[in-house]
Coordinates of C-alpha atoms and ligand atoms in Angstrom, one line a residue:
M493 CA 0.0 0.0 0.0
K494 CA 1.4 3.5 -0.9
K495 CA 2.3 5.8 2.0
L496 CA 0.4 9.0 1.5
L497 CA 2.9 11.0 3.5
E498 CA 5.6 10.2 1.0
I499 CA 3.8 11.6 -2.0
L500 CA 5.9 14.0 -4.0
P501 CA 4.5 16.3 -6.5
G502 CA 4.2 14.6 -9.9
K503 CA 4.0 11.0 -8.6
I504 CA 1.2 8.9 -9.9
L505 CA -0.4 7.2 -6.9
A506 CA -1.8 3.7 -6.4
I507 CA -5.5 3.6 -6.5
Q508 CA -7.3 2.2 -3.5
T509 CA -10.8 1.1 -3.0
A510 CA -12.8 2.8 -0.2
R511 CA -16.2 2.8 1.4
C512 CA -18.7 5.2 0.1
S513 CA -19.7 7.7 2.7
S514 CA -23.5 7.8 3.1
S515 CA -23.5 11.1 4.9
N516 CA -23.7 13.2 1.7
A517 CA -27.1 13.9 0.3
V518 CA -27.5 15.1 -3.3
A519 CA -29.6 18.1 -4.0
S520 CA -29.9 20.2 -7.0
T521 CA -30.4 23.8 -8.0
T522 CA -30.9 25.4 -11.3
S523 CA -29.7 28.9 -12.2
S524 CA -28.8 30.9 -15.3
I525 CA -25.1 30.7 -15.6
P526 CA -22.6 30.7 -18.5
K527 CA -21.5 27.6 -20.3
D528 CA -18.1 27.2 -18.4
G529 CA -20.0 27.3 -15.1
P530 CA -20.9 29.9 -12.6
G531 CA -19.0 33.2 -12.6
L532 CA -17.5 35.3 -9.9
D533 CA -20.8 37.4 -9.5
H534 CA -22.7 34.2 -9.1
F535 CA -20.5 33.0 -6.3
I536 CA -20.5 36.4 -4.6
A537 CA -24.3 36.4 -4.7
K538 CA -24.4 32.9 -3.4
A539 CA -21.8 33.4 -0.7
S540 CA -24.3 33.7 2.2
A541 CA -26.3 30.8 0.9
T542 CA -23.1 28.7 0.8
Q543 CA -22.5 29.5 4.5
R544 CA -25.9 28.3 5.4
R545 CA -26.1 25.1 3.5
S546 CA -25.0 21.9 5.2
L547 CA -24.0 18.5 3.9
K548 CA -25.4 19.0 0.5
I549 CA -23.9 18.6 -2.9
M550 CA -25.3 21.1 -5.3
P551 CA -24.7 20.4 -8.9
T552 CA -25.6 23.4 -11.1
A553 CA -27.4 23.4 -14.4
T554 CA -26.8 25.7 -17.4
D555 CA -29.4 27.0 -19.9
S556 CA -27.8 24.9 -22.6
D557 CA -28.4 21.7 -20.8
S558 CA -31.6 22.6 -19.0
Y559 CA -33.2 19.6 -20.7
L560 CA -31.1 17.4 -18.3
S561 CA -33.1 16.9 -15.1
P562 CA -31.4 16.3 -11.7
E563 CA -32.2 12.6 -12.1
D564 CA -29.9 12.5 -15.1
Y565 CA -27.1 13.5 -12.8
H566 CA -27.3 10.1 -11.2
G567 CA -24.5 7.7 -12.0
R568 CA -26.8 4.7 -12.1
G569 CA -23.9 2.4 -11.0
R570 CA -21.5 3.5 -13.6
K571 CA -17.9 2.6 -12.7
V572 CA -15.3 5.3 -12.1
F573 CA -11.5 4.8 -12.1
Y574 CA -9.7 7.5 -10.1
M575 CA -6.1 8.4 -10.7
T576 CA -4.3 11.1 -8.7
T577 CA -1.1 12.9 -9.4
G578 CA 0.5 15.7 -7.4
C579 CA 0.5 16.8 -3.8
Q580 CA -1.5 15.8 -0.8
M581 CA -4.1 18.5 -1.5
N582 CA -4.8 16.6 -4.7
V583 CA -5.2 13.3 -2.8
N584 CA -7.6 15.0 -0.5
D585 CA -9.5 16.7 -3.4
M586 CA -9.9 13.3 -5.0
E587 CA -11.4 12.0 -1.7
I588 CA -13.9 14.8 -2.0
V589 CA -14.7 13.9 -5.6
R590 CA -15.2 10.3 -4.7
S591 CA -17.5 11.2 -1.9
M592 CA -19.6 13.3 -4.1
L593 CA -19.8 10.8 -7.0
C594 CA -20.4 8.0 -4.5
S595 CA -23.4 9.9 -3.3
S596 CA -24.5 10.5 -6.8
G597 CA -24.7 6.8 -7.6
Y598 CA -21.3 6.1 -9.1
I599 CA -19.2 3.2 -7.9
E600 CA -15.5 2.9 -7.8
T601 CA -13.5 0.4 -9.8
V602 CA -9.8 -0.4 -9.5
S603 CA -9.8 -1.6 -13.1
K604 CA -9.1 1.1 -15.7
V605 CA -10.3 -1.2 -18.5
D606 CA -13.5 -1.9 -16.8
A607 CA -14.3 1.7 -16.0
D608 CA -17.1 3.7 -17.6
V609 CA -15.5 6.9 -16.4
I610 CA -11.8 7.7 -15.9
L611 CA -11.0 10.8 -13.7
L612 CA -7.5 12.2 -13.5
M613 CA -6.6 14.6 -10.7
T614 CA -3.8 16.7 -12.1
C615 CA -0.9 18.9 -11.1
S616 CA 0.6 21.9 -12.9
I617 CA 3.4 22.9 -10.6
R618 CA 6.1 21.9 -13.0
E619 CA 6.1 21.1 -16.7
G620 CA 7.1 17.5 -16.0
A621 CA 3.9 17.0 -13.9
E622 CA 1.8 18.0 -16.9
E623 CA 3.8 15.9 -19.4
K624 CA 2.9 12.8 -17.3
I625 CA -0.8 13.7 -17.8
W626 CA -0.5 14.2 -21.5
K627 CA 1.2 10.8 -21.7
E628 CA -1.5 9.2 -19.7
L629 CA -4.2 10.8 -22.0
R630 CA -2.4 9.4 -25.1
K631 CA -2.5 5.9 -23.5
I632 CA -6.2 6.2 -22.7
R633 CA -6.9 7.3 -26.3
S634 CA -5.4 4.1 -27.5
A635 CA -7.7 2.0 -25.3
S636 CA -10.5 0.3 -27.3
K637 CA -13.5 0.9 -25.0
R638 CA -15.3 4.3 -25.3
Q639 CA -15.1 5.8 -21.8
I640 CA -15.9 9.2 -20.4
V641 CA -12.5 10.8 -19.5
G642 CA -12.3 13.8 -17.1
V643 CA -9.4 16.0 -16.3
L644 CA -9.7 17.6 -12.9
G645 CA -7.6 20.0 -10.7
C646 CA -4.8 22.4 -11.5
M647 CA -4.1 21.4 -15.1
A648 CA -7.8 21.6 -15.9
E649 CA -7.7 25.1 -14.5
R650 CA -4.5 26.1 -16.3
V651 CA -4.9 24.5 -19.7
R652 CA -8.8 24.5 -19.9
H653 CA -10.2 24.4 -23.4
K654 CA -6.8 23.4 -24.9
I655 CA -7.2 20.0 -23.2
L656 CA -10.4 19.4 -25.1
E657 CA -8.8 20.6 -28.3
K658 CA -5.6 18.8 -28.0
S659 CA -6.8 15.5 -26.6
K660 CA -9.9 14.4 -28.5
N661 CA -10.8 11.7 -26.0
V662 CA -11.2 14.1 -23.0
D663 CA -14.9 14.9 -22.3
V664 CA -14.9 16.7 -19.0
V665 CA -12.6 19.4 -17.6
A666 CA -13.2 20.6 -14.0
G667 CA -11.1 23.0 -12.1
P668 CA -10.4 22.7 -8.3
D669 CA -13.5 24.7 -7.3
A670 CA -15.9 22.9 -9.7
Y671 CA -16.1 19.5 -8.1
R672 CA -19.7 20.0 -6.9
D673 CA -20.6 20.4 -10.6
L674 CA -19.2 17.0 -11.6
P675 CA -22.4 15.0 -11.6
R676 CA -23.8 17.5 -14.1
L677 CA -20.6 17.7 -16.1
L678 CA -20.6 13.9 -16.4
A679 CA -24.3 13.9 -17.3
V680 CA -23.6 16.3 -20.1
A681 CA -20.6 14.2 -21.3
G682 CA -23.0 11.2 -21.2
T683 CA -25.0 12.9 -24.0
G684 CA -21.9 13.0 -26.2
R685 CA -20.9 16.6 -25.6
N686 CA -17.9 18.1 -23.9
A687 CA -18.4 19.8 -20.5
I688 CA -16.2 22.3 -18.8
N689 CA -16.2 24.3 -15.5
V690 CA -13.1 26.1 -14.5
Q691 CA -14.5 28.9 -12.5
L692 CA -12.6 29.7 -9.3
S693 CA -14.6 30.6 -6.2
L694 CA -14.0 33.0 -3.4
D695 CA -15.5 30.8 -0.8
E696 CA -15.6 27.1 -1.8
T697 CA -13.9 25.0 0.8
Y698 CA -16.0 21.8 0.5
A699 CA -16.6 22.2 4.2
D700 CA -19.7 20.1 4.2
V701 CA -18.3 17.2 2.2
S702 CA -17.0 14.2 4.1
P703 CA -14.0 12.9 2.1
V704 CA -14.1 9.2 1.3
R705 CA -10.6 8.3 2.4
M706 CA -8.3 6.6 -0.2
D707 CA -7.3 3.9 2.3
A708 CA -10.2 3.5 4.7
E709 CA -8.2 1.0 6.8
S710 CA -5.3 3.3 7.4
K711 CA -5.0 5.2 10.7
N712 CA -3.9 8.3 8.8
A713 CA -6.1 11.0 7.4
F714 CA -5.8 14.3 5.7
V715 CA -8.0 17.2 6.7
S716 CA -8.2 20.2 4.3
I717 CA -8.4 23.4 6.3
M718 CA -7.9 26.1 3.7
R719 CA -7.6 26.4 -0.1
G720 CA -5.7 28.8 -2.4
C721 CA -2.8 31.1 -1.9
D722 CA -2.4 34.9 -1.8
N723 CA 1.4 34.9 -1.6
M724 CA 2.1 35.1 -5.3
C725 CA 5.7 33.8 -5.2
T726 CA 6.9 34.8 -8.6
Y727 CA 7.7 31.2 -9.8
C728 CA 4.5 29.6 -8.7
I729 CA 1.4 28.7 -10.6
V730 CA -0.7 27.7 -7.6
P731 CA -2.4 31.1 -6.9
L732 CA -3.5 31.0 -10.6
T733 CA -4.8 27.4 -10.6
R734 CA -6.2 27.3 -7.1
G735 CA -7.3 30.9 -6.6
R736 CA -7.5 33.1 -3.6
E737 CA -6.9 32.0 -0.1
R738 CA -10.0 31.0 1.9
S739 CA -10.4 29.1 5.1
R740 CA -12.8 26.4 6.0
P741 CA -15.0 27.2 9.0
V742 CA -13.4 26.0 12.2
S743 CA -16.6 24.2 13.3
S744 CA -16.6 21.9 10.3
I745 CA -12.9 21.1 10.8
L746 CA -13.4 20.2 14.4
E747 CA -16.4 18.1 13.5
E748 CA -14.4 16.1 10.9
V749 CA -11.5 15.6 13.3
R750 CA -13.9 14.3 16.0
R751 CA -15.4 11.9 13.5
L752 CA -11.9 10.7 12.5
S753 CA -11.0 10.2 16.1
E754 CA -14.2 8.1 16.6
D755 CA -13.2 6.0 13.6
G756 CA -9.9 5.2 15.2
V757 CA -7.7 7.5 13.1
K758 CA -4.4 8.1 14.9
Q759 CA -2.7 10.7 12.8
I760 CA -4.1 13.7 10.9
T761 CA -2.3 16.1 8.6
L762 CA -4.0 19.5 8.3
L763 CA -3.7 20.6 4.7
G764 CA -3.6 23.8 2.8
Q765 CA -1.5 25.6 0.2
N766 CA -0.5 28.0 2.9
V767 CA -1.8 26.1 5.9
N768 CA -0.5 28.4 8.7
S769 CA -2.1 31.5 7.2
Y770 CA -5.4 29.9 8.1
R771 CA -7.9 32.5 9.2
D772 CA -11.6 31.7 9.5
L773 CA -13.3 35.0 9.0
S774 CA -16.8 33.4 9.5
E775 CA -16.1 33.4 13.2
T776 CA -15.4 36.7 15.0
S777 CA -12.7 36.8 17.6
F778 CA -12.7 40.2 19.4
H779 CA -9.3 40.1 21.0
L780 CA -7.6 39.1 17.8
A781 CA -9.4 41.6 15.7
A782 CA -6.4 44.0 15.5
S783 CA -3.6 41.6 15.3
T784 CA -1.9 40.0 12.3
S785 CA 0.0 36.7 12.9
T786 CA 2.9 37.4 10.5
V787 CA 6.4 37.0 12.0
P788 CA 7.9 40.5 12.6
G789 CA 10.2 41.5 9.7
F790 CA 8.6 39.1 7.1
R791 CA 6.8 40.9 4.2
T792 CA 3.7 40.0 2.3
V793 CA 2.4 41.1 -1.1
Y794 CA -1.1 41.6 0.4
K795 CA -2.4 43.9 3.1
P796 CA -2.0 42.4 6.5
K797 CA -4.9 40.2 7.4
T798 CA -6.6 40.6 10.8
G799 CA -9.4 39.2 12.8
G800 CA -11.1 35.8 12.7
V801 CA -9.9 32.5 14.1
T802 CA -6.2 32.0 13.3
F803 CA -4.1 28.9 12.8
L804 CA -2.9 29.2 16.4
S805 CA -6.4 28.9 17.7
L806 CA -7.4 26.2 15.3
L807 CA -4.3 24.1 16.2
D808 CA -5.1 24.6 19.9
Q809 CA -8.7 23.4 19.4
V810 CA -7.8 20.5 17.0
S811 CA -5.1 19.2 19.3
R812 CA -7.4 19.0 22.3
I813 CA -9.9 16.7 20.6
D814 CA -8.0 13.5 21.0
P815 CA -4.7 13.5 23.0
E816 CA -3.8 10.2 21.4
M817 CA -4.0 11.6 17.9
R818 CA -0.8 12.9 16.3
I819 CA -1.2 16.2 14.4
R820 CA 0.9 17.4 11.5
F821 CA 0.3 20.1 9.0
T822 CA 1.5 21.0 5.5
S823 CA 2.4 23.1 3.7
P824 CA 3.3 26.3 5.7
H825 CA 5.0 29.5 4.8
P826 CA 7.8 30.7 7.1
K827 CA 6.2 34.2 7.5
D828 CA 3.2 32.6 9.3
F829 CA 5.1 31.0 12.3
P830 CA 4.5 33.4 15.2
M831 CA 6.2 32.3 18.4
E832 CA 2.8 31.5 20.0
V833 CA 2.4 28.7 17.4
I834 CA 5.8 27.3 18.3
H835 CA 5.0 27.5 22.0
L836 CA 1.7 25.7 21.5
I837 CA 3.6 22.9 19.6
R838 CA 6.0 22.6 22.5
D839 CA 3.2 22.4 25.0
R840 CA 1.1 19.8 23.2
P841 CA 2.6 16.3 23.1
N842 CA 0.3 15.3 20.2
I843 CA 1.4 18.1 17.9
C844 CA 4.5 16.7 16.1
K845 CA 7.7 18.5 16.5
Q846 CA 8.3 18.5 12.8
L847 CA 8.1 21.7 10.9
H848 CA 8.2 22.2 7.1
M849 CA 9.8 25.6 6.5
P850 CA 10.2 26.0 2.8
A851 CA 13.2 28.3 2.2
Q852 CA 13.3 27.9 -1.6
S853 CA 16.8 29.6 -1.8
G854 CA 19.6 30.6 0.5
N855 CA 20.5 33.7 -1.4
D856 CA 19.0 37.2 -0.7
A857 CA 18.9 38.4 -4.3
I858 CA 17.1 35.2 -5.4
L859 CA 14.7 35.3 -2.4
E860 CA 13.9 38.9 -3.4
V861 CA 13.1 38.1 -7.0
M862 CA 11.1 35.0 -5.9
G863 CA 9.0 37.4 -3.8
R864 CA 9.4 35.3 -0.6
G865 CA 9.2 38.3 1.8
Y866 CA 12.3 37.4 3.9
T867 CA 16.1 37.4 3.7
R868 CA 18.5 34.5 4.6
E869 CA 19.2 36.2 7.9
L870 CA 15.6 36.6 8.8
Y871 CA 14.9 32.9 7.9
L872 CA 17.9 31.8 10.0
S873 CA 16.9 33.8 12.9
L874 CA 13.4 32.2 12.8
V875 CA 15.1 28.8 12.7
D876 CA 17.1 29.8 15.8
D877 CA 14.0 31.0 17.6
V878 CA 12.2 27.8 16.8
R879 CA 15.1 25.6 18.0
T880 CA 15.4 27.6 21.2
V881 CA 11.9 26.5 22.0
L882 CA 11.9 23.1 20.3
P883 CA 15.5 21.9 20.5
D884 CA 14.8 18.5 18.9
V885 CA 12.5 19.8 16.2
A886 CA 12.9 18.1 12.8
L887 CA 13.0 20.8 10.1
T888 CA 12.3 20.1 6.4
S889 CA 12.3 22.4 3.4
D890 CA 11.7 22.9 -0.3
F891 CA 14.3 24.3 -2.6
I892 CA 14.3 25.4 -6.2
A893 CA 17.5 24.9 -8.3
G894 CA 18.3 27.3 -11.2
F895 CA 15.7 30.0 -10.7
C896 CA 15.9 33.0 -13.0
G897 CA 19.2 34.9 -12.6
E898 CA 20.7 32.3 -10.2
T899 CA 24.5 32.6 -10.2
E900 CA 27.0 30.0 -9.1
D901 CA 27.5 32.0 -5.9
A902 CA 23.8 32.2 -5.3
H903 CA 23.5 28.4 -5.7
R904 CA 26.4 27.9 -3.2
D905 CA 24.5 30.1 -0.7
T906 CA 21.6 27.6 -1.0
I907 CA 23.9 24.7 -0.4
S908 CA 25.4 26.5 2.6
L909 CA 21.9 27.2 4.0
I910 CA 21.1 23.4 3.8
H911 CA 24.3 22.7 5.8
E912 CA 23.7 25.5 8.3
V913 CA 20.1 24.5 9.1
Q914 CA 20.7 20.8 9.2
Y915 CA 17.3 19.7 7.8
S916 CA 16.0 16.2 8.4
F917 CA 14.6 16.2 4.8
C918 CA 14.4 18.5 1.8
Y919 CA 12.4 18.4 -1.4
V920 CA 14.5 19.9 -4.2
F921 CA 13.2 20.8 -7.7
P922 CA 14.8 22.1 -10.8
Y923 CA 13.1 25.4 -11.8
S924 CA 10.4 25.0 -14.4
M925 CA 9.0 28.3 -15.9
R926 CA 5.2 28.4 -15.7
E927 CA 3.2 30.6 -18.1
K928 CA 1.5 33.6 -16.6
T929 CA 3.4 33.6 -13.4
K930 CA 5.2 36.9 -12.5
A931 CA 8.5 35.3 -13.3
N932 CA 7.2 34.5 -16.8
Y933 CA 6.3 38.1 -17.4
H934 CA 9.2 39.9 -15.7
L935 CA 12.2 37.5 -15.4
V936 CA 14.3 35.5 -17.8
D937 CA 14.7 31.7 -17.4
D938 CA 18.4 32.0 -18.1
V939 CA 19.9 29.1 -16.3
P940 CA 20.7 26.4 -18.9
E941 CA 18.9 23.0 -18.4
E942 CA 22.1 21.1 -17.8
V943 CA 23.2 23.7 -15.2
K944 CA 19.8 23.4 -13.5
R945 CA 20.2 19.6 -13.5
R946 CA 23.6 19.8 -12.0
R947 CA 22.6 22.2 -9.3
H948 CA 19.5 20.2 -8.6
E949 CA 21.8 17.1 -8.1
E950 CA 24.1 19.1 -5.8
L951 CA 21.2 20.3 -3.6
A952 CA 20.0 16.7 -3.4
T953 CA 23.5 15.6 -2.4
A954 CA 23.7 18.3 0.3
F955 CA 20.4 17.4 1.8
R956 CA 21.1 13.7 1.8
E957 CA 24.3 14.4 3.7
Q958 CA 22.3 16.4 6.2
A959 CA 19.5 13.8 6.4
L960 CA 22.1 11.1 7.0
A961 CA 23.8 13.2 9.8
W962 CA 20.4 13.9 11.3
N963 CA 19.4 10.2 11.3
Q964 CA 22.7 9.1 12.6
K965 CA 22.2 11.5 15.6
Q966 CA 19.2 9.4 16.5
M967 CA 21.3 6.2 17.0
D968 CA 20.8 4.6 20.4
R969 CA 18.0 7.1 21.2
E970 CA 14.5 6.1 22.2
H971 CA 11.6 7.2 20.0
L972 CA 7.9 6.8 19.9
V973 CA 6.8 5.3 16.6
L974 CA 3.3 5.2 15.3
I975 CA 2.9 2.0 13.2
E976 CA 1.6 2.9 9.8
E977 CA 2.2 -0.1 7.7
K978 CA 2.6 -3.9 8.1
G979 CA 5.1 -5.6 5.8
T980 CA 7.7 -3.8 3.8
K981 CA 9.3 -4.3 0.4
R982 CA 12.1 -6.4 1.9
S983 CA 10.2 -8.2 4.7
Q984 CA 6.7 -9.3 5.1
T985 CA 7.3 -9.7 8.8
A986 CA 8.4 -6.1 9.4
V987 CA 6.4 -3.1 10.3
S988 CA 7.1 0.6 9.6
G989 CA 6.0 3.8 11.1
R990 CA 7.2 7.3 11.9
T991 CA 8.9 9.1 14.7
D992 CA 7.4 12.3 16.0
G993 CA 9.8 14.1 13.7
G994 CA 8.4 12.2 10.7
V995 CA 11.3 9.9 9.9
K996 CA 10.4 6.4 8.8
V997 CA 11.4 3.6 11.1
I998 CA 11.4 -0.1 10.1
F999 CA 11.6 -3.0 12.5
E1000 CA 10.5 -6.6 12.9
N1001 CA 7.0 -7.2 14.1
R1002 CA 7.9 -9.5 16.9
V1003 CA 6.7 -10.2 20.4
L1004 CA 7.7 -7.4 22.6
P1005 CA 9.6 -8.3 25.7
S1006 CA 7.1 -6.5 28.0
E1007 CA 4.0 -8.1 26.4
V1008 CA 2.3 -10.8 28.3
N1009 CA -1.0 -11.1 26.6
E1010 CA -0.6 -13.7 23.8
S1011 CA -3.5 -12.3 21.8
E1012 CA -1.8 -8.9 21.7
K1013 CA 1.6 -9.9 20.6
E1014 CA 1.3 -8.7 16.9
L1015 CA 1.8 -5.0 16.4
V1016 CA -0.9 -3.5 14.2
T1017 CA -1.3 -0.2 12.4
G1018 CA -2.2 2.6 14.9
D1019 CA -0.1 1.1 17.7
Y1020 CA 2.3 3.4 19.5
V1021 CA 5.6 1.6 20.2
R1022 CA 8.6 2.6 22.2
V1023 CA 11.7 1.8 20.1
K1024 CA 15.5 2.2 20.3
I1025 CA 17.2 3.2 17.1
N1026 CA 19.9 0.8 15.9
G1027 CA 20.5 1.8 12.3
A1028 CA 20.3 4.9 10.0
T1029 CA 20.5 5.7 6.3
S1030 CA 19.7 9.1 4.8
Q1031 CA 16.1 7.9 4.3
T1032 CA 15.1 5.6 7.1
L1033 CA 15.9 4.3 10.6
S1034 CA 15.9 0.8 11.9
A1035 CA 15.1 0.0 15.5
V1036 CA 14.5 -2.5 18.2
P1037 CA 10.9 -2.4 19.6
F1038 CA 10.5 -2.3 23.4
S1039 CA 6.9 -2.0 24.3
R1040 CA 3.5 -0.9 23.1
T1041 CA 2.4 2.3 24.8
T1042 CA 0.2 5.3 24.5
L1043 CA 1.2 8.8 23.5
M1044 CA 0.1 10.2 26.8
K1045 CA 2.0 7.6 28.8
Y1046 CA 5.1 8.1 26.7
Y1047 CA 5.2 11.8 27.3
S1048 CA 4.1 11.8 30.9
Ligands
LIG777 N1 9.5 25.2 -10.6 C1 10.1 24.3 -9.7 N2 9.6 24.1 -8.5 C2 8.5 24.8 -8.1 N3 7.8 24.8 -7.0 C3 6.7 25.7 -7.1 N4 6.7 26.2 -8.3 C4 7.8 25.7 -9.0 C5 8.4 25.9 -10.3 N5 7.8 26.7 -11.2 C6 8.2 24.1 -5.8 C7 8.4 25.0 -4.6 C8 7.2 24.7 -3.7 C9 7.0 23.2 -4.0 C10 5.6 22.7 -3.7 O1 7.2 23.2 -5.4 O2 9.6 24.6 -3.9 O3 7.5 24.9 -2.3
LIG778 FE1 3.2 28.8 -4.4 FE2 4.4 30.5 -2.8 FE3 1.7 30.0 -2.5 FE4 3.6 28.1 -1.9 S1 3.4 30.1 -0.8 S2 1.7 27.8 -3.1 S3 5.2 28.5 -3.4 S4 2.7 31.0 -4.2

């Protein structure tokens, strides 16, 4: 079974079957809206109605297909094959899509050949991610059976009509804010016409949809808390494909986390493009009304945001729901780590001491043209502050190799930052120019491909050295591991899980010395185990298990 926490942008995921959530009812509404779907005015007019509605999926109808009645939106048992590429947000979005289509009478199949409908959740972050989708679409085109093919997500948003023109076998194109409309879009496609909805919304958070988890048996779950991004880093396509930042109401997040806790989920990851700039403005919080939560010194391209329920308050409330549930979050921006958040992480044993702090570059000139809003010095002083409060925190980061104007010296600054911070893990990417980004309009993609490749490799080598050093420091130390998987590639009798810092640990699933009850001797997913580390590579740790425990006991 694929580990969701290991998903890198651009990877195609294994498809899992899941139970259909019965909690979503299907309702319908008709309105006069353009062919591509509802426009911004429509959403603004509907904003208050959206706040009020609960647990309803509301497909919309257009004038041109008003002869289709809501009954036609029913899947009537048609089989859907789901394929997801990209980040964890995409995984969660596909769970939302599955939930909605399940409620609309579609059933899931794990056989692409058998499917009546193939849906691809796509990523646009780099050109390579889109190339994979084009390749996949060519493969589908050569299949003999006539299937409805839908392209969903960021690439649908970015490439839009061109997908329908370029790939003759695509029938449906739906952007990240148009999933409620899928039953209608599929019904239109069922009549032999193409259907497209790529309108972005100011308020869509799918707050009322219970995602159908990809792996219902797993003790891990993703909880989407906000969508979109207002940061406008100059290299990044995300603000254009996923739209403006908006936060899901805190009450619906807490309700989902409570339900997951009742279902036995042991680890949740709060998700958002800019997760720690969460701010639920549907709730008023008087004492916070005047305060922003940006780290002093860090700049933003937008006016400081104030009021509402902030990430600090959300994290506080989420972490109190189930003290045995580990809480992680991704992907944050360094500017949104006020010290109060760091103190809360210190004080709550179930909030993992692992922080993703994407630096992107270690050079001031490059950080400036990237529009990141901080200097190397400011970033390093934040790292220092964090480590003063959380001495054992595992820090991870993203870096881009070969951004516009990057000199050899600037590249070396990034390598030296990796060494200076001593990350436990880094994601490194060669820069890929994206159309319509600020960099595309104002900068020159002037680092030759082979230089980008070499610098990318050098960054990877630097972080692997750091990761190895970090992991070797754990030798002979005790850790609390949450078992996530039984059986590994090498051994069916092994189990694997993660430390609080997020590093993978593998060990034999054997009787623990302290266990007396025969029926409990096998470790299962969701068990917390005290282990002692006895081996380290740059990627994983190996260990000897001691005893099963609970999170509260371990930290008491
Ligand atoms: N080229 C390469 N990497 C990119 N990222 C975002 N946009 C680009 C791009 N155009 C990387 C950043 C971000 C991560 C999710 O993807 O490092 O943090
Ligand atoms: Fe892209 Fe920057 Fe927003 Fe991250 S913070 S999604 S890199 S624009």
